[in-house]
Structure formats: C-alpha cells, structure tokens
Amino acid sequence: MKKAAVLAGVLALTGCSGSEAAVPAHPTWHNGEVNAVSRTTSAAGVAMTTSMRADGTLETVALDLATGRKLWAHPATMAGRLPGMGVPAPAIVQSSGGRLVAVTVDPVRQGRWNAALVGRDARTGNRLWTRPLHSTFGPQRCGAFVCVSEDTALSKARMSVLAPETGKPMWQLPGIAEVEWSGASHAVLLRMARHPVLEAYDLASGRRPWRLPVEEALGPGVDLSGGWAFGSTADDLVGYVAPYTGPSKKRVSAFGLFSVKLTDGTVNWLRPSVVRVYPSGSPGLAPVVRPVDPRGQYGGFARLDASNGRVLGQISAAQIPGSGWWLAFPDRMDTLGFLKHGRQGNAFDLATGRGTEIRDQRGWSFCVTDPRPLPLKHQAAGFYPVASLCEFDLASGKRTNGSEAPPAWFTGSQGGWRIWRDELGGLHGVKDGTPTAPGMYG
C-alpha cells in the first residue's frame, strides 16, 4: 500500500524561515494496494470492497476506515451474477448483539454448489459460518440482518433473510429480490419479476406492511432489463427504471422516476418518460434527467428536487451545443457543463438556464469515456469497474492538476466519511463531516 497517512483534523501552520505550510483539514488516506472494482461498503470503523487481483481473480478486502490500512483479504467470486449489475460489494452488518460481520461469496466448487456464502468477523476475517450456493446476485445488508437471493439461475429461486452471526435463515420469499432501502427493523425490496413490485417487510417477522406494483407508478410495460436505481431521502424512496427495447416486440418499455413514502408505499410524485443522465447524483439526492417524447426524441436537461419532483433548473434542447460532449458538474451541481475533451466546452447556470462565462469554470466528469471490460478469470464477459470521476477545465477541455476529493453528490457519505475509487483502482477516504447521503451509485 502507498503509505496510508492519517493527517491532523485542524490546519497546522509552521513558522520555519518565515514560511507557512498547511496540513489538510481532515483525516485522509489512500490505499493503492487494492484494485477496487465494486462499490465500497462500511460500518463501525471497517470499509470493504471487492478487488481484482493481477491474475483476474477477485478478492474481498477489508480496510480500517480510520487509516485505510488493509485488515485482511480472502478470495471471492461471482456465481450467477449478471454483467449489467456490476461486481457486487461485500455485505457488512452490525448484528443486534453488536458484532460486526462481513458476508461474502467465496469460490467453492463441490457437487452442485458453485460457491459458498461465508460470514466472517469483519475486523479479523475469522470465519463464523458458511452456506453453500448454486447461484446468487450477492449478499446485502438489511438492517441487522443479511439478505441474499439464492438459486437465482433456477426455477426455485428465493430470497433468504439470515442472522448475521450464525447464517441461520429467519424467513424466506420465493423469487428474486434486491434490497433498495433498509432501516434498523424494516427493509424495502424490489421483487424482480415480469411485473416488478416494491414491498416493505418487517425484518424480524417477515410481515409485509405494504406493496406497490411498479407499473402502478410508471404505467404498464415495465421491464427491468434496461436497469434500475434507487436512493432515499429522509422519509421517501426515489426509484428510477430505465427504458428497454425488447428484440422481438421492438417497443420501448415504460420508464421514468417515481417517489414513494417509506412508511406506507404511497406514491408521492412521478416523472414518467424521463431518463437519468450520468454522471449525476443519486435519484434520492440530486437526480438530473432528460425527457423523451413518444417518437424517441430527447429534450433538454433538468435537475429535480428529490423531495417533490419539481424542476429546480433546466436548459432547453435548443441550447445543447451539438455533439461530442460529456456532462460535467461542479461540487454543488448548480452549473451544467458540456465537456469537450481538448477544446472549449460550454456551461449553463441551472437556476436561470442562461449560458455562463466559460473561463475558470471547472466540472467533474468521467475520467475515461471508453472503459474496457474487466479481464476477469472464470467469469462472464461484460463486467466493468465502478467508474471514477476527474476534474476538468471546461475552457480547455483538459484535466486540472491537483484535484481534491470528488464531490459528495458522487461519493456519497456515511458517518462523515467519503470513500472513492481512483481510475487506477486505488481507494481514497476523507472524513470531512459531510452528512450521510447517497452517492451516484446509491
């Protein structure tokens, strides 16, 4: 690892020879030992990611959140994960008894089993329990429990809710589901089916307080094949379902954004027939969208208020500067930038919709616009690492020097810590006190 340094949390000035040198204001670290390809999860002082080794195999890596120092690593795998879903992160759960447990998918080939779900002490890596797997989309934290879809490649697929310290099943649901939000005692699952449904569950008992067919919000013909994303505000869950054109019917599925109350599943607002743009904030924090008309023509750009779906700022389709650009946003997402690599771009004030002076305008955009798929061993082709952002000067289209942490709308924040992946796969962390909020990947 490139030396992980914990720096003082206050500005320190020195008076040597009359000069002044400032120490960064927040604890920060960089770990270049890892090649993180998944999101990062964290809890109770431990951060975890899935890393790719030089030989193309995967491993679970646990880091000390305060220093970025590697605590332990263990081989990992995917068994039945679909490429469009990306490489999954490990689940890290603090049980009701206070124990911090890491739950991973380990490579085990025995009989009909292709892998094993393994619970470990998150700080030491010591194994606590194991559960054989045929196929799975990977484990997720759901409150003080672990949720995992099992046998996803078989007709008998099910979602199991497990006790993190023992791996014992608490209750199960038929079919495949993904956790989109969880609190201390409840979770909201997306039941993946021909007609997908959002359902809330009491995690201890399996009781279902409410359910909402997604088509009740977006209209008939929803198809999850195009992708989906969710993010939460204080009291609501904001979901996005992307469009998908089936190869046989050649018809675009229903798509758009919608918000539901976490307490009872009531629809708060909806924005049908809009697509989410990238990079941009989580649907639950700062969604930026483009409307699409029935003929498939794209409109301008609009930033929405996640709490009520109202437009906070927009530019029209006529203002879009031709082609060959990539979106770029500053830290506060108050300016919409059109980055043109190696040449002058454009920028618009989102509050007024007017063009702004391009000089000294900077924005964050994808470091790489043509990413290569990961050369994973013994896995299906088409998996990509989590994207990285770089800062650009919009006047020249070139990267800036000495860029600091990417904006919070991209990284998100948990317990005051923000963690992100650089374009080489290294992980960075900074504890700057940013309030807990979802990032671009939820």
Coordinates of C-alpha atoms in Angstrom, one line a residue:
M1 CA 0.0 0.0 0.0
K2 CA 1.2 3.5 -0.7
K3 CA 1.8 4.7 2.8
A4 CA -1.6 5.5 4.5
A5 CA -1.3 8.6 6.5
V6 CA -3.8 10.0 9.0
L7 CA -3.5 13.7 9.0
A8 CA -4.5 16.2 11.7
G9 CA -8.0 17.3 11.7
V10 CA -7.1 21.0 12.0
L11 CA -5.0 23.4 9.9
A12 CA -1.5 23.4 11.3
L13 CA 0.8 26.3 10.4
T14 CA 4.6 26.2 10.7
G15 CA 6.9 29.2 11.0
C16 CA 10.1 27.8 9.7
S17 CA 12.1 30.6 7.9
G18 CA 9.0 32.7 7.8
S19 CA 7.1 30.3 5.5
E20 CA 3.7 28.8 6.1
A21 CA 2.7 25.2 5.3
A22 CA -0.9 23.9 5.7
V23 CA -1.8 20.4 6.7
P24 CA -5.1 19.2 5.1
A25 CA -8.0 20.0 7.3
H26 CA -9.5 16.5 7.5
P27 CA -8.2 12.9 8.2
T28 CA -7.5 11.4 4.8
W29 CA -5.9 8.3 3.4
H30 CA -5.0 6.5 0.1
N31 CA -4.6 2.7 -0.4
G32 CA -3.0 1.8 -3.7
E33 CA -2.7 -1.9 -2.8
V34 CA -6.2 -2.6 -3.9
N35 CA -7.8 -2.6 -7.4
A36 CA -11.3 -1.9 -6.3
V37 CA -13.9 -2.9 -8.9
S38 CA -17.1 -2.7 -6.8
R39 CA -18.7 -0.1 -4.6
T40 CA -17.4 0.3 -1.1
T41 CA -19.5 -0.6 2.0
S42 CA -18.6 0.5 5.5
A43 CA -19.9 0.2 9.1
A44 CA -18.4 0.6 12.6
G45 CA -14.9 1.5 11.5
V46 CA -14.4 -1.0 8.7
A47 CA -14.7 -0.4 5.0
M48 CA -15.0 -3.3 2.5
T49 CA -14.7 -3.7 -1.3
T50 CA -14.3 -6.3 -4.0
S51 CA -10.8 -6.1 -5.6
M52 CA -9.4 -7.7 -8.7
R53 CA -6.1 -9.4 -8.5
A54 CA -3.4 -9.3 -11.2
D55 CA -4.4 -12.8 -12.4
G56 CA -8.0 -11.7 -13.0
T57 CA -9.5 -13.4 -9.9
L58 CA -11.5 -11.5 -7.3
E59 CA -10.9 -11.0 -3.6
T60 CA -12.7 -9.4 -0.7
V61 CA -10.7 -6.7 1.1
A62 CA -11.4 -5.2 4.5
L63 CA -9.8 -1.9 5.4
D64 CA -9.5 0.1 8.7
L65 CA -11.8 3.1 8.0
A66 CA -9.6 5.5 10.0
T67 CA -6.3 4.7 8.2
G68 CA -7.1 2.8 5.0
R69 CA -4.8 0.0 6.2
K70 CA -5.7 -3.4 5.0
L71 CA -7.1 -5.6 7.7
W72 CA -7.5 -8.9 5.7
A73 CA -8.3 -10.2 2.3
H74 CA -9.8 -13.5 1.1
P75 CA -10.6 -14.9 -2.4
A76 CA -14.0 -14.1 -3.7
T77 CA -16.1 -15.0 -6.7
M78 CA -19.4 -14.4 -8.5
A79 CA -21.8 -17.3 -9.3
G80 CA -24.8 -16.3 -11.4
R81 CA -24.3 -12.5 -11.2
L82 CA -25.4 -10.7 -14.4
P83 CA -22.8 -8.4 -16.0
G84 CA -25.2 -5.5 -16.2
M85 CA -25.4 -5.5 -12.4
G86 CA -21.7 -4.9 -12.0
V87 CA -19.4 -6.6 -9.5
P88 CA -21.1 -6.8 -6.1
A89 CA -19.6 -5.3 -2.9
P90 CA -19.4 -7.5 0.2
A91 CA -22.2 -7.0 2.8
I92 CA -21.1 -5.7 6.2
V93 CA -23.6 -5.9 9.0
Q94 CA -23.6 -4.9 12.7
S95 CA -25.8 -7.6 14.4
S96 CA -28.3 -6.9 17.1
G97 CA -25.7 -8.3 19.5
G98 CA -23.1 -5.7 18.4
R99 CA -20.9 -8.0 16.4
L100 CA -19.6 -6.7 13.0
V101 CA -19.9 -9.4 10.4
A102 CA -18.7 -9.4 6.8
V103 CA -20.7 -11.6 4.4
T104 CA -19.0 -12.7 1.1
V105 CA -19.3 -15.1 -1.8
D106 CA -16.3 -17.4 -1.7
P107 CA -15.1 -19.8 -4.5
V108 CA -16.1 -23.3 -3.6
R109 CA -16.8 -26.0 -6.2
Q110 CA -18.3 -29.1 -4.6
G111 CA -21.1 -31.2 -6.2
R112 CA -24.0 -29.0 -7.3
W113 CA -22.6 -26.0 -5.4
N114 CA -20.7 -23.3 -7.3
A115 CA -19.8 -21.1 -4.3
A116 CA -20.4 -20.5 -0.6
L117 CA -21.8 -17.7 1.3
V118 CA -19.5 -17.0 4.2
G119 CA -19.9 -14.9 7.3
R120 CA -16.7 -13.6 8.9
D121 CA -15.7 -11.3 11.8
A122 CA -15.3 -8.1 9.8
R123 CA -12.2 -6.9 11.8
T124 CA -10.2 -10.2 11.8
G125 CA -11.5 -12.2 8.9
N126 CA -12.1 -15.2 11.1
R127 CA -14.8 -17.4 9.6
L128 CA -18.1 -17.7 11.6
W129 CA -20.3 -19.8 9.3
T130 CA -20.7 -21.0 5.7
R131 CA -23.8 -21.7 3.5
P132 CA -23.5 -23.5 0.1
L133 CA -24.7 -21.6 -3.0
H134 CA -25.7 -22.6 -6.5
S135 CA -26.2 -19.1 -7.9
T136 CA -26.8 -15.7 -6.4
F137 CA -26.7 -12.0 -7.1
G138 CA -24.8 -11.5 -3.8
P139 CA -25.5 -10.6 -0.2
Q140 CA -26.8 -7.3 1.1
R141 CA -27.2 -5.7 4.5
C142 CA -30.8 -5.3 5.5
G143 CA -31.0 -3.7 8.9
A144 CA -29.3 -6.0 11.4
F145 CA -29.7 -9.0 9.1
V146 CA -28.3 -10.3 5.8
C147 CA -30.5 -10.6 2.7
V148 CA -29.4 -12.8 -0.2
S149 CA -31.2 -14.1 -3.3
E150 CA -30.3 -17.8 -3.8
D151 CA -30.6 -20.2 -6.7
T152 CA -31.2 -17.3 -9.0
A153 CA -30.4 -19.4 -12.1
L154 CA -33.0 -22.0 -11.1
S155 CA -36.8 -22.0 -11.0
K156 CA -36.8 -22.4 -7.3
A157 CA -35.0 -19.0 -6.7
R158 CA -35.7 -17.5 -3.3
M159 CA -34.7 -14.5 -1.1
S160 CA -33.4 -15.6 2.3
V161 CA -33.1 -13.4 5.4
L162 CA -30.2 -14.6 7.6
A163 CA -29.0 -14.0 11.1
P164 CA -25.5 -12.5 10.5
E165 CA -23.7 -14.2 13.4
T166 CA -24.9 -17.7 12.5
G167 CA -26.2 -17.7 8.9
K168 CA -29.4 -19.2 10.2
P169 CA -32.4 -18.5 7.9
M170 CA -35.0 -16.3 9.7
W171 CA -37.6 -16.4 6.8
Q172 CA -37.7 -16.7 3.0
L173 CA -39.6 -15.4 0.0
P174 CA -40.0 -17.1 -3.3
G175 CA -38.4 -15.5 -6.4
I176 CA -35.6 -13.0 -6.7
A177 CA -35.4 -9.7 -4.8
E178 CA -33.0 -6.9 -4.1
V179 CA -32.8 -4.6 -1.1
E180 CA -33.4 -1.0 -2.1
W181 CA -33.6 0.5 1.4
S182 CA -33.2 -0.8 5.0
G183 CA -33.6 0.7 8.4
A184 CA -33.0 -0.8 11.8
S185 CA -36.0 -3.1 11.6
H186 CA -37.6 -2.8 8.2
A187 CA -36.4 -3.1 4.5
V188 CA -37.9 -2.3 1.1
L189 CA -37.3 -5.0 -1.5
L190 CA -37.7 -4.9 -5.3
R191 CA -39.3 -8.2 -6.3
M192 CA -37.9 -8.9 -9.8
A193 CA -40.5 -10.5 -12.0
R194 CA -42.4 -9.9 -15.2
H195 CA -44.4 -7.3 -13.2
P196 CA -41.9 -6.0 -10.6
V197 CA -43.2 -5.0 -7.2
L198 CA -41.8 -2.9 -4.3
E199 CA -42.6 -4.5 -0.9
A200 CA -41.8 -3.4 2.6
Y201 CA -41.0 -6.1 5.3
D202 CA -40.6 -6.3 9.0
L203 CA -37.2 -8.0 9.1
A204 CA -37.7 -9.9 12.4
S205 CA -41.1 -11.4 11.5
G206 CA -41.3 -11.3 7.7
R207 CA -44.6 -9.4 8.0
R208 CA -45.4 -7.2 4.9
P209 CA -46.8 -3.7 5.8
W210 CA -47.2 -2.6 2.2
R211 CA -46.6 -3.4 -1.5
L212 CA -46.6 -1.3 -4.7
P213 CA -46.5 -2.7 -8.2
V214 CA -44.0 -0.6 -10.1
E215 CA -46.5 -0.4 -13.0
E216 CA -48.9 1.5 -10.8
A217 CA -46.4 4.3 -10.7
L218 CA -44.9 4.2 -14.2
G219 CA -47.6 2.6 -16.3
P220 CA -47.9 -0.9 -17.9
G221 CA -45.0 -2.5 -19.6
V222 CA -42.1 -2.0 -17.1
D223 CA -39.1 -4.2 -17.9
L224 CA -36.1 -4.2 -15.6
S225 CA -33.8 -5.4 -18.4
G226 CA -32.8 -1.7 -19.0
G227 CA -31.6 -1.3 -15.4
W228 CA -32.8 0.5 -12.3
A229 CA -31.5 2.6 -9.4
F230 CA -32.9 3.7 -6.0
G231 CA -31.9 6.3 -3.5
S232 CA -33.6 7.5 -0.3
T233 CA -34.3 10.9 1.2
A234 CA -35.2 11.2 4.9
D235 CA -38.8 9.7 4.5
D236 CA -39.1 8.6 0.9
L237 CA -37.6 6.2 -1.6
V238 CA -36.9 7.5 -5.1
G239 CA -36.7 5.0 -7.9
Y240 CA -35.6 5.1 -11.5
V241 CA -36.4 2.4 -14.1
A242 CA -34.5 2.8 -17.4
P243 CA -36.1 2.1 -20.8
Y244 CA -35.6 -1.2 -22.6
T245 CA -36.4 -2.1 -26.2
G246 CA -37.2 -5.8 -26.5
P247 CA -35.7 -7.6 -29.5
S248 CA -39.0 -9.2 -30.5
K249 CA -41.6 -6.5 -30.0
K250 CA -39.3 -3.6 -30.8
R251 CA -41.3 -1.5 -28.3
V252 CA -39.8 0.7 -25.6
S253 CA -40.8 -0.3 -22.0
A254 CA -42.3 2.1 -19.5
F255 CA -39.6 4.2 -17.7
G256 CA -39.0 7.2 -15.5
L257 CA -38.7 8.3 -11.9
F258 CA -41.1 8.0 -9.0
S259 CA -41.1 8.5 -5.3
V260 CA -42.9 6.5 -2.6
K261 CA -43.3 7.0 1.2
L262 CA -41.3 4.6 3.2
T263 CA -44.0 4.4 5.8
D264 CA -46.8 3.1 3.6
G265 CA -45.8 2.9 0.0
T266 CA -47.9 5.8 -1.2
V267 CA -46.7 7.4 -4.4
N268 CA -45.5 11.0 -3.7
W269 CA -44.7 12.1 -7.2
L270 CA -43.7 10.6 -10.5
R271 CA -41.9 11.7 -13.7
P272 CA -42.6 9.2 -16.4
S273 CA -40.7 9.1 -19.7
V274 CA -37.5 10.7 -18.4
V275 CA -34.1 9.1 -18.5
R276 CA -31.4 9.6 -15.8
V277 CA -28.1 11.1 -17.1
Y278 CA -24.6 10.3 -16.0
P279 CA -22.7 11.4 -14.1
S280 CA -25.3 12.8 -11.7
G281 CA -26.4 12.4 -8.2
S282 CA -28.4 9.6 -6.7
P283 CA -32.1 9.5 -7.5
G284 CA -32.7 10.2 -3.8
L285 CA -30.4 13.3 -3.7
A286 CA -29.9 15.2 -6.9
P287 CA -31.5 13.5 -10.0
V288 CA -30.7 15.0 -13.4
V289 CA -32.9 13.8 -16.3
R290 CA -33.9 14.3 -19.9
P291 CA -37.4 13.9 -21.2
V292 CA -38.1 11.6 -24.1
D293 CA -41.1 12.1 -26.3
P294 CA -43.2 9.3 -27.9
R295 CA -41.1 9.4 -31.1
G296 CA -37.9 8.8 -29.0
Q297 CA -36.6 12.4 -29.3
Y298 CA -34.6 13.7 -26.4
G299 CA -35.4 17.0 -24.8
G300 CA -33.2 19.3 -22.7
F301 CA -31.8 18.7 -19.2
A302 CA -33.5 19.3 -15.9
R303 CA -32.4 18.9 -12.3
L304 CA -35.2 17.7 -10.0
D305 CA -35.9 18.2 -6.3
A306 CA -35.9 14.6 -5.0
S307 CA -38.3 15.5 -2.2
N308 CA -41.2 16.6 -4.5
G309 CA -40.1 16.0 -8.1
R310 CA -40.2 19.7 -9.1
V311 CA -37.8 21.2 -11.6
L312 CA -35.0 23.1 -9.8
G313 CA -33.4 24.2 -13.0
Q314 CA -33.3 23.3 -16.7
I315 CA -32.0 24.1 -20.2
S316 CA -33.9 23.5 -23.4
A317 CA -32.9 21.1 -26.2
A318 CA -32.1 24.1 -28.4
Q319 CA -29.4 25.2 -26.0
I320 CA -27.5 21.9 -26.2
P321 CA -24.2 22.5 -28.1
G322 CA -24.2 19.9 -30.9
S323 CA -22.5 16.6 -30.2
G324 CA -19.1 15.3 -28.9
W325 CA -19.6 16.4 -25.3
W326 CA -19.7 14.7 -21.9
L327 CA -21.6 16.1 -18.9
A328 CA -19.6 17.8 -16.1
F329 CA -20.9 19.2 -12.9
P330 CA -19.2 21.2 -10.1
D331 CA -19.4 20.4 -6.5
R332 CA -22.8 21.9 -5.9
M333 CA -24.4 20.9 -9.2
D334 CA -25.6 24.4 -9.8
T335 CA -23.9 24.5 -13.3
L336 CA -24.4 22.2 -16.2
G337 CA -21.2 21.8 -18.1
F338 CA -20.6 20.3 -21.5
L339 CA -17.1 19.0 -21.6
K340 CA -15.3 18.7 -24.9
H341 CA -12.0 16.9 -24.5
G342 CA -9.1 19.0 -25.6
R343 CA -11.2 22.0 -26.6
Q344 CA -13.5 24.7 -25.2
G345 CA -16.8 23.5 -23.9
N346 CA -20.0 25.2 -22.7
A347 CA -21.7 25.8 -19.3
F348 CA -25.1 26.9 -18.2
D349 CA -26.5 28.2 -14.9
L350 CA -29.1 25.6 -13.9
A351 CA -31.1 28.1 -11.9
T352 CA -31.6 30.5 -14.7
G353 CA -30.9 28.4 -17.8
R354 CA -28.6 31.0 -19.2
G355 CA -25.1 30.4 -20.6
T356 CA -22.2 31.3 -18.3
E357 CA -18.7 32.6 -18.8
I358 CA -16.6 29.6 -19.5
R359 CA -13.3 31.0 -18.2
D360 CA -12.4 29.4 -14.8
Q361 CA -15.3 27.0 -15.0
R362 CA -14.5 23.5 -13.8
G363 CA -16.6 20.4 -13.7
W364 CA -16.4 16.7 -12.7
S365 CA -16.9 14.1 -15.4
F366 CA -15.8 10.6 -16.1
C367 CA -12.1 10.1 -16.2
V368 CA -12.5 7.5 -19.0
T369 CA -15.2 7.7 -21.7
D370 CA -14.4 4.4 -23.3
P371 CA -13.9 2.0 -20.4
R372 CA -12.7 -1.6 -21.0
P373 CA -14.4 -4.6 -19.5
L374 CA -12.6 -6.3 -16.7
P375 CA -10.4 -9.2 -17.7
L376 CA -12.0 -11.5 -15.1
K377 CA -11.0 -15.1 -14.8
H378 CA -13.7 -17.8 -14.9
Q379 CA -16.5 -15.1 -15.2
A380 CA -18.8 -14.0 -18.0
A381 CA -17.6 -11.1 -20.1
G382 CA -19.0 -7.6 -19.8
F383 CA -18.3 -6.6 -16.2
Y384 CA -16.9 -3.1 -15.7
P385 CA -15.4 -1.5 -12.6
V386 CA -17.2 1.3 -10.7
A387 CA -16.5 4.5 -12.7
S388 CA -14.2 7.2 -11.4
L389 CA -14.5 11.0 -11.8
C390 CA -11.9 13.5 -12.7
E391 CA -12.0 17.3 -12.6
F392 CA -11.7 19.2 -15.9
D393 CA -11.2 22.8 -17.0
L394 CA -14.2 23.4 -19.3
A395 CA -12.4 26.3 -21.1
S396 CA -9.6 23.9 -22.4
G397 CA -11.2 20.5 -22.1
K398 CA -8.2 19.3 -20.1
R399 CA -7.8 17.8 -16.7
T400 CA -6.9 20.0 -13.8
N401 CA -3.8 19.5 -11.7
G402 CA -4.0 18.6 -8.0
S403 CA -7.7 17.9 -7.9
E404 CA -9.0 17.0 -4.5
A405 CA -11.9 14.7 -3.5
P406 CA -14.7 14.3 -6.0
P407 CA -17.9 16.0 -5.0
A408 CA -20.2 14.5 -2.4
W409 CA -23.0 14.0 -4.9
F410 CA -20.8 11.4 -6.5
T411 CA -19.1 9.7 -3.5
G412 CA -22.0 9.9 -1.0
S413 CA -21.1 9.9 2.7
Q414 CA -21.5 7.5 5.6
G415 CA -20.9 8.7 9.2
G416 CA -18.9 11.7 8.0
W417 CA -16.6 9.5 5.7
R418 CA -16.4 9.7 2.0
I419 CA -14.7 6.9 0.1
W420 CA -14.0 6.8 -3.7
R421 CA -12.1 4.8 -6.3
D422 CA -9.5 6.5 -8.5
E423 CA -9.0 5.5 -12.1
L424 CA -6.2 3.0 -11.2
G425 CA -8.5 1.2 -8.7
G426 CA -6.9 2.7 -5.6
L427 CA -9.2 3.7 -2.7
H428 CA -9.3 7.1 -1.1
G429 CA -11.0 8.2 2.1
V430 CA -11.6 11.5 3.8
K431 CA -13.5 12.3 7.0
D432 CA -14.9 15.8 6.3
G433 CA -18.1 15.6 8.2
T434 CA -20.4 15.5 5.2
P435 CA -23.9 14.5 6.3
T436 CA -24.8 10.9 5.5
A437 CA -26.3 10.9 2.0
P438 CA -26.4 8.5 -1.0
G439 CA -23.9 8.9 -3.8
M440 CA -24.3 8.3 -7.6
Y441 CA -24.4 4.6 -7.1
G442 CA -26.8 4.8 -4.2

